[in-house]
Backbone as a ProteinNet text record, in pm:
[ID]
protein_1_A
[PRIMARY]
XXXXXXXXXXXXXXXXXXXXXXXXXXXXXXXXXXXXXXXXXXXXXXXXXXXXXXXXXXXXXXXXXXXXXXXXXXXXXXXXXXXXXXXXXXXXXXXXXXXXXXXXXXXXXXXXXXXXXXXXXXXXXXXXXXXXXXXXXXXXXXXXXXXXXXXXXXXXXXXXXXXXXXXXXXXXXXXXXXX
[TERTIARY]
-1562.4	-1702.7	-1742.4	-1671.9	-1710.8	-1677.5	-1584	-1551.9	-1673.2	-1726.4	-1842.5	-1962.2	-1977.1	-2093.9	-2095.7	-1984.5	-1986.5	-2002.9	-2005.7	-2038.1	-1957	-1821.8	-1742.4	-1764	-1756.2	-1764.4	-1646.1	-1526.9	-1405.4	-1319.5	-1257.4	-1170.2	-1037.2	-928.8	-800.2	-704.9	-625	-518.2	-389.3	-289.4	-154.8	-67.1	-5	66.7	200.5	292	420	386.2	441.4	412.4	504.4	486.3	568.5	481.7	523.7	449.7	527.2	513.2	581.2	488.7	379.6	286.2	293.7	406.2	416.6	458.5	407	443.4	586.8	648	779.3	893.9	992.9	1108.9	1182.3	1210.6	1288.4	1214.8	1081.8	1001.2	1004.3	985.2	986.7	1124.5	1227.8	1368.1	1395.3	1363	1394.1	1317.5	1185	1106.5	1160.9	1191.9	1251.6	1385.9	1466.2	1598.4	1582.4	1497.5	1479.4	1402.9	1302.7	1223.2	1306.2	1372.5	1444.1	1575.2	1631.6	1744.6	1700.4	1582.9	1529.1	1495.1	1441.2	1402.2	1530.9	1632.8	1759.2	1826.3	1823.2	1879.9	1804.1	1672.2	1594.5	1617.8	1626.4	1655.2	1794.6	1890.5	2025.8	2030.1	1956.5	1951.8	1882.8	1772.8	1703.8	1778.9	1864.6	1944.4	2080.8	2109.6	2239.5	2350.7	2319.1	2423.1	2445.1	2378.2	2403.4	2341.4	2236.1	2169.8	2085.5	2004.7	1917.8	1912	1979.8	1993.3	1857.1	1760.4	1627.9	1553.8	1559.8	1487	1554.6	1683.2	1753.9	1721.5	1712.7	1675.2	1532.9	1443.9	1302.9	1293.5	1362.2	1355.4	1428.2	1532.6	1599.3	1505.3	1424.1	1326.5	1223	1178.7	1075.8	1129.2	1248	1309.8	1329.3	1377.6	1395.3	1264.1	1156.6	1030.2	981	996.4	950.7	1029.5	1157.4	1243.5	1245.6	1255.6	1276	1146.7	1046.2	915.9	840.6	790.7	708.3	570.4	472.4	337.4	280.3	223.3	162.1	267	388.9	496.3	530.3	498.2	531.3	419.6	461.9	361.7	348.9	461.5	466.2	420.9	309.7	254.8	215.8	303.9	271.5	223.5	126.2	74.7	63.8	82.8	73.8	-65.7	-76.2	-204	-302.8	-249.5	-338.1	-407.8	-341.5	-408	-510.4	-482.4	-578.9	-704.1	-684.1	-795.2	-883.5	-822.3	-897.4	-973.2	-908.5	-964.2	-1075.6	-1056.8	-1160.4	-1267.6	-1236.7	-1332.7	-1459.8	-1539.2	-1672.2	-1676.5	-1562.3	-1563.4	-1610.4	-1607.1	-1654.1	-1580.3	-1451.8	-1377.9	-1359.9	-1421	-1400.7	-1498.6	-1472.2	-1553.5	-1666.8	-1686.7	-1795	-1770	-1641.6	-1609.4	-1569.3	-1580.9	-1539.1	-1430.4	-1330.7	-1220.9	-1272.3	-1221.4	-1251.6	-1124	-1128.2	-1009.1	-958.1	-829.9	-772.9	-772.7	-780	-798.8	-671.3	-685.7	-568.3	-505.2	-583.8	-527.3	-432.8	-471.1	-385.5	-258.3	-265	-141.8	-49.8	-105.3	-21.9	40.6	-31.9	21	130.7	108	212.8	337.4	324.4	442.8	515.8	437.8	503.7	583.2	523.1	589.2	710.8	704.7	817.7	929.9	896.8	994	1062.1	987.4	1041.6	1130.8	1090.4	1151.1	1232.3	1251.1	1328.1	1428.6	1520.4	1621	1577.9	1657.4	1630.2	1612.8	1516.3	1493.4	1361.6	1307.2	1178.1	1068.8	961	851.3	717	615.6	476.5	402.6	336.6	264.4	118.6	30.8	-108.9	-139.5	-209.7	-242.5	-388.2	-479.7	-615.4	-679.1	-645.8	-700.9	-630.3	-524.9	-444.5	-311.2	-240.5	-106.3	-0.6	116	229.5	347.9	426.2	551	660.5	750	849.6	989.4	1080.1	1223.8	1272.6	1315.9	1364.7	1266.4	1140.2	1041.3	984.4	1048.4	996.6	905.3	774.4	686.4	724.2	727.3	761.5	638.2	547.4	428.3	312.3	190.2	72.9	-32.9	-118.9	-224.7	-350.6	-457.1	-585.3	-705.3	-817.5	-935.9	-1050.3	-1139	-1250.9	-1373.4	-1490.8	-1617.6	-1715	-1826.7	-1927.9	-1967.7	-1974.5	-1988	-2115	-2226.7	-2346.1	-2334.8	-2254.1	-2234.1	-2146.8	-2056.1	-1964.9	-2029	-2146.4	-2214.4	-2300.5	-2287.7	-2360.3	-2304	-2389.3	-2339.5	-2254.8	-2273.2	-2196.3	-2144.1	-2015	-1962.3	-1831.3	-1782.7	-1657.9	-1543.6	-1425.9	-1300.9	-1258.7	-1158.4	-1112.7	-1045.2	-997.9	-934.4	-1035.6	-1165.7	-1265.8	-1310.9	-1246.6	-1292.7	-1406.9	-1487.4	-1610	-1581.9	-1627.2	-1619.1	-1756.6	-1777.6	-1914.3	-1904.2	-1878.4	-1881.8	-1749.2	-1658.6	-1530.6	-1416.2	-1332.1	-1222.9	-1112.8	-1113.1	-1014.2	-1049.8	-1176.7	-1213.4	-1152.5	-1122.5	-1055	-1146.3	-1156.6	-1241.6	-1182.5	-1198.3	-1153.4	-1268.3	-1391.9	-1507.6	-1495.6	-1510.4	-1502.5	-1631.8	-1626.2	-1744.1	-1747	-1866.8	-1879.3	-1967.1	-1951.8	-2033.2	-2108.3
-923.9	-900.3	-887.6	-954.3	-950.3	-811.2	-738.5	-607.8	-518	-523.1	-437.5	-478.7	-609.4	-660.6	-601.7	-570.7	-511.6	-361.4	-302.9	-161.1	-66.7	-74.3	21.7	162	258.4	399.9	431.6	387	402.1	285	231.1	115.9	166.7	160.7	211.7	96.5	120.7	22.6	102.3	62.7	117.1	-3.6	-2.6	-115.9	-77.3	-170.8	-144.6	-147.4	-49.6	-35.9	-122.2	-253.3	-351.5	-475.5	-549.2	-669.5	-793.2	-827	-947.9	-1070.9	-1068.4	-1182.6	-1259.4	-1253.1	-1325.5	-1468.4	-1565.3	-1706.8	-1746.9	-1681.6	-1717.1	-1654.9	-1743.3	-1697.8	-1574.7	-1585.4	-1478.1	-1343.5	-1350	-1226.1	-1161.1	-1248.5	-1197.4	-1143.5	-1214	-1174.1	-1040.2	-1020.3	-896.4	-777.7	-802.2	-698.7	-664.2	-761.6	-738.4	-667.6	-703.1	-634.3	-486.1	-448.5	-305.5	-232.1	-296	-231.8	-210.4	-315.8	-301.7	-221.4	-217.4	-121.6	20	52	191.8	212.1	108	121.5	143.7	63.7	81.9	218.3	254.4	386.9	498.2	489.6	593.5	592.3	471.9	463.4	515.7	487.8	537.8	687.6	745.3	894.5	955.8	892.2	948.4	939.7	837.6	823.6	891.5	954.9	1022.1	918.6	801.9	700.4	614.6	639.2	558.5	421.9	407.8	272.9	250.6	149.7	114	-39.5	-95.8	-241	-314.1	-250.3	-309.9	-315.6	-205	-202.7	-303.5	-309.9	-407.4	-550.7	-579.9	-719.7	-750	-656.7	-677.3	-701.4	-609.1	-621.5	-748.4	-789.9	-910.2	-1035.2	-1043.9	-1156.4	-1141.1	-1022.1	-1000.5	-1035.9	-991.9	-1020.3	-1172.9	-1238.6	-1384.3	-1453.1	-1409.5	-1468.4	-1446.3	-1328.9	-1301.1	-1376.2	-1381.5	-1447.6	-1599.2	-1648.5	-1791	-1866	-1804.8	-1874.2	-1907.9	-2029.2	-2072.4	-2112	-2091.7	-2134.2	-2081.6	-2173.1	-2137	-2095.5	-2132.6	-2098.2	-1948.8	-1880.9	-1737.8	-1653	-1568.9	-1481.4	-1344.7	-1288.9	-1149.5	-1158.2	-1088.6	-1087.8	-947.7	-855.7	-713.8	-700.4	-610.6	-585	-436.7	-390.5	-242.5	-196.6	-63.7	6.5	-31.9	-50	-82.6	-214.9	-313.5	-434.6	-423.2	-340.7	-314.7	-247.6	-154.2	-90.7	-196.8	-292.6	-398.4	-484.3	-514.5	-605.1	-539.6	-413.5	-344.7	-269	-236.1	-153.6	-219.7	-155.7	-200.1	-287.3	-323.3	-406.6	-547	-628.1	-770.7	-845.8	-830	-903.5	-823.9	-704.6	-617.8	-644.6	-582.2	-603.4	-502.2	-414.9	-324.2	-195.9	-167.8	-45.9	62.6	185.4	299.7	375.9	416.1	494.9	627.5	664.9	796.5	874.7	991.4	1075.1	1118.6	1107.3	1145.4	1299.4	1370	1518	1592	1720.5	1812	1840.1	1838.8	1868.1	1752.1	1629.4	1515.8	1517.9	1557.4	1568.7	1680.2	1792.4	1904.2	1862.2	1802.9	1757.2	1655.2	1559.6	1458	1519.1	1607.5	1674.6	1753	1821.7	1899.3	1811.1	1700.8	1608.3	1543.4	1504.6	1448.5	1556.5	1678	1786.6	1809.9	1797.5	1825.5	1710.3	1588.2	1473.8	1376.6	1405.2	1312.6	1387.1	1313.1	1370	1402.5	1468.4	1501.6	1369.8	1368.8	1253.1	1186.5	1203.3	1145.8	1241.6	1180.6	1257.1	1194.6	1279.4	1236	1282.4	1189.6	1211.7	1171	1235.5	1200.1	1129.4	1016.9	936.3	896.5	960.9	929.8	923.1	1024.7	1035.6	957.1	885.7	808.6	876	845.4	903.7	795	837.5	745.9	818	744.9	796.4	723.1	807.8	749.1	801.9	739.6	771.2	797.6	918	963.2	914.2	937.1	908.1	769	676.8	537.4	521.6	492.3	475.2	364.1	384.6	280.2	231.3	323.8	285.8	362.1	306.6	379.3	369.8	475	482.4	516.9	440.5	466.4	445.8	504.3	490.1	448.5	367.4	306.7	310.4	307.1	289.8	221.4	175.5	108.3	204.5	152.3	226.4	318.7	270.5	348.4	474.2	462.6	577.7	685.7	638.8	734.2	812.2	773.4	835.2	959.9	999.2	1120.9	1241.6	1340	1459.6	1548.8	1538.1	1625.9	1531.8	1484.5	1383	1433.2	1362.1	1391.5	1318.5	1383.4	1322.9	1249.9	1163.2	1089.9	1183.5	1299.7	1392.4	1483.7	1464.3	1546.2	1661.2	1694.7	1809	1760.2	1858.3	1827	1846.8	1749.4	1766.2	1764.3	1837.3	1845.6	1778.5	1651.3	1578.3	1583.3	1664.7	1675.9	1647.8	1547.5	1515.7	1621.9	1710.3	1811.5	1939.4	1957.1	2075.3	2070.8	2178	2189.8	2268	2219.2	2286.3	2259.8	2358.7	2340.7	2320.8	2300.9	2271.5	2129.8	2120.9	1989.5	1913.7	1783.8	1694.4	1611.5	1571.1	1472.5	1363.8	1244.2	1133.1	1074.2
-211.4	-200	-50.1	38	177.8	235.2	178.8	228.2	199	76	44.1	122.3	159.1	235.8	377.8	436.8	572.5	569.3	447.5	423.3	511.6	501.3	582	530.2	622	581.1	494.8	534.7	451.1	481.7	369.4	377.2	316.3	395.7	344.1	315.8	217.1	179.3	170	249.2	236.3	207.1	91.7	41.9	-20.5	-18.5	-88.5	-238.8	-307.1	-450.6	-530.5	-517.6	-583.4	-617.3	-711.8	-756.1	-713.1	-583.5	-527.5	-523.9	-599.3	-595.7	-725	-797.7	-922	-888.8	-969.5	-936.9	-972.9	-1070.7	-1114.1	-1031.4	-1001.4	-919	-982.6	-1111.3	-1177.2	-1172.7	-1200.5	-1191.4	-1055.6	-947.3	-811.8	-774.9	-817.4	-782.6	-847.7	-975.7	-1045.4	-980.4	-957.3	-894.4	-752	-676.6	-538.3	-547.8	-641.1	-661.5	-678.3	-777.1	-805	-693.4	-641.6	-533.4	-407.4	-360.4	-233.3	-248.5	-371.8	-397.3	-368.3	-421.4	-396.1	-249.8	-186.2	-41.2	40.2	16.7	99.4	66.8	-57.9	-91	-16.2	-14.5	55.1	205.1	267.3	409.4	436.5	354.2	371.5	367.6	272.7	260.8	381.2	429	539.8	674.1	684.8	809.4	799.9	690.8	671.2	658	604.8	583.9	704.4	815.8	938.3	933.4	850.7	843.2	968.9	959.4	1072.8	1077.8	1177.1	1186.7	1203.5	1276.9	1293.1	1158.9	1089.4	958.7	861.9	862.1	771.8	806.3	937.1	981.2	939.9	954.5	915.7	765.5	689.2	543.9	491.4	564.3	523.7	526.2	633.7	646.2	531.9	506.7	407.4	268.8	235.1	104.3	90.2	191	187	157.5	226	202.4	59.7	6.9	-129.5	-232.2	-218.5	-319.5	-300.4	-181.8	-160.2	-134.7	-85.7	-54.1	-181	-184.1	-297.9	-250.3	-329.1	-299	-168.2	-90.2	36.9	143.2	120.8	220.9	214.6	106.8	92.7	157.9	253.9	323.2	258.1	214.7	160.5	11.3	-18.1	-157	-190.3	-185.9	-217.5	-360	-381.4	-514.4	-535.4	-657.9	-685.8	-679.9	-676.1	-665.8	-780.3	-904.8	-1015	-992.9	-929.2	-897.2	-792.5	-692.4	-583.6	-644.3	-739.9	-807.7	-876.1	-944.1	-1010.7	-909.5	-804	-701.5	-622.9	-586.3	-503	-580.5	-703.4	-785	-822.4	-903	-936	-1061.5	-1123.9	-1242.6	-1214.7	-1314.4	-1299.3	-1192.5	-1178.8	-1080.1	-949.5	-947.1	-825.7	-714.8	-604.2	-479.1	-470.8	-567.2	-567.4	-484.9	-462.8	-390.6	-487.7	-449.2	-528.4	-459.4	-533.4	-475.6	-421.1	-305.3	-246.7	-259.3	-326.6	-340	-199.6	-179.7	-48.3	-34.9	-139.6	-130.8	-139.4	-174.6	-185.3	-49.9	58.7	188.4	230.3	201.1	236.8	160.4	32.5	-50.9	7.3	34.1	92.7	223	316.4	440.7	420.7	337.5	314.4	256.7	162.9	103.8	208.3	294.8	402.5	493.3	535.6	628.4	563.9	439	370.1	360.5	330.6	327.5	458.3	565.8	702.1	752.4	724.5	791	702.5	579.4	497.8	418.5	360.2	279.9	137	63.6	-73.1	-154	-243.9	-322.8	-299.1	-177.5	-148.5	-209.4	-252	-312.1	-278.4	-281.7	-264.3	-390.6	-452.3	-574.6	-559.8	-632.7	-637.6	-768.7	-764.4	-879.4	-868.8	-943.4	-946.9	-807	-724.9	-593.8	-481.8	-519.8	-423.9	-411	-303.9	-279.6	-290.5	-341.3	-339.3	-280.6	-204.7	-148	-231.7	-287.1	-375.5	-348.4	-413.6	-404.6	-544.5	-576	-706.7	-818	-795.2	-896.3	-902.3	-818.7	-817.6	-700.3	-722.7	-608.7	-518.6	-389.4	-292.9	-215.8	-179.5	-107.5	-166	-160.6	-202.7	-93.9	-89.7	2.8	-72.5	-43.6	-115.4	-16.8	-49	36.6	-53.3	5.9	-67.9	16.2	-49.6	20.1	-75.2	-21.8	-102.5	-220.2	-339.9	-459.2	-455.8	-410.7	-409.6	-316.4	-212.8	-125.4	-193	-284.5	-347.2	-462.5	-503.6	-618.1	-576.9	-454.4	-414.4	-480.4	-510.6	-579.4	-497.8	-362.2	-268.4	-157	-173.9	-85.9	-23	71.5	144.8	81.5	78.6	39.2	171.8	159.3	275.4	379.6	334	430.5	496.9	471.2	536.8	455.6	346.4	263.2	176.8	140.9	64.6	-82.9	-167.9	-311.4	-368.3	-473.3	-538.8	-675	-671.8	-802.6	-877.3	-841.7	-922.2	-823	-856.8	-768.1	-769.7	-871.9	-878.6	-799.1	-757.6	-684.2	-543.6	-490.4	-361.1	-269.8	-144.7	-46.9	91.6	176.7	313.8	407	351.9	435.6	495.5	625	687.4	682.4	669.5	658.1	789.2	823.5	930.9	881.6	938.7	894.3	1009.9
[MASK]
+++++++++++++++++++++++++++++++++++++++++++++++++++++++++++++++++++++++++++++++++++++++++++++++++++++++++++++++++++++++++++++++++++++++++++++++++++++++++++++++++++++++++++++++++++

């Protein structure tokens, strides 16, 4: 609720697309096993099999925290996009924010960059106006944009990528918006 109260023009969330906030050890362990297996496979493919010691050291601490940390001792609490939608959206438990479509231009740019700088197997997908970066179809990261709900109900509004939409998230436009 405090996020909506400060009325940001745009509030962005980039999160690991995993559910590491479960209370049970076995659930967190299983989720971490599948998620980080895909992450390490994607890093290995992107580096040509050379690996990255710094990334591995960082992820080692993160995995240890997710799997071994209990209660308040656990710092890493990644949650999937669907949970962020519930938390930030306008429903009873939500913060009163409305999703802002990232737009077709953002999707095209992300796909172009992934094609230029990563190995085969990486993908960028659009899901209800949000983007996910994945490895062989498994989403690894999600990116979403939000704003106060009443601002998002305008008939002619801007997507997060600056393109203008006229009430339909599927319409495409190259007209730039300013705020």
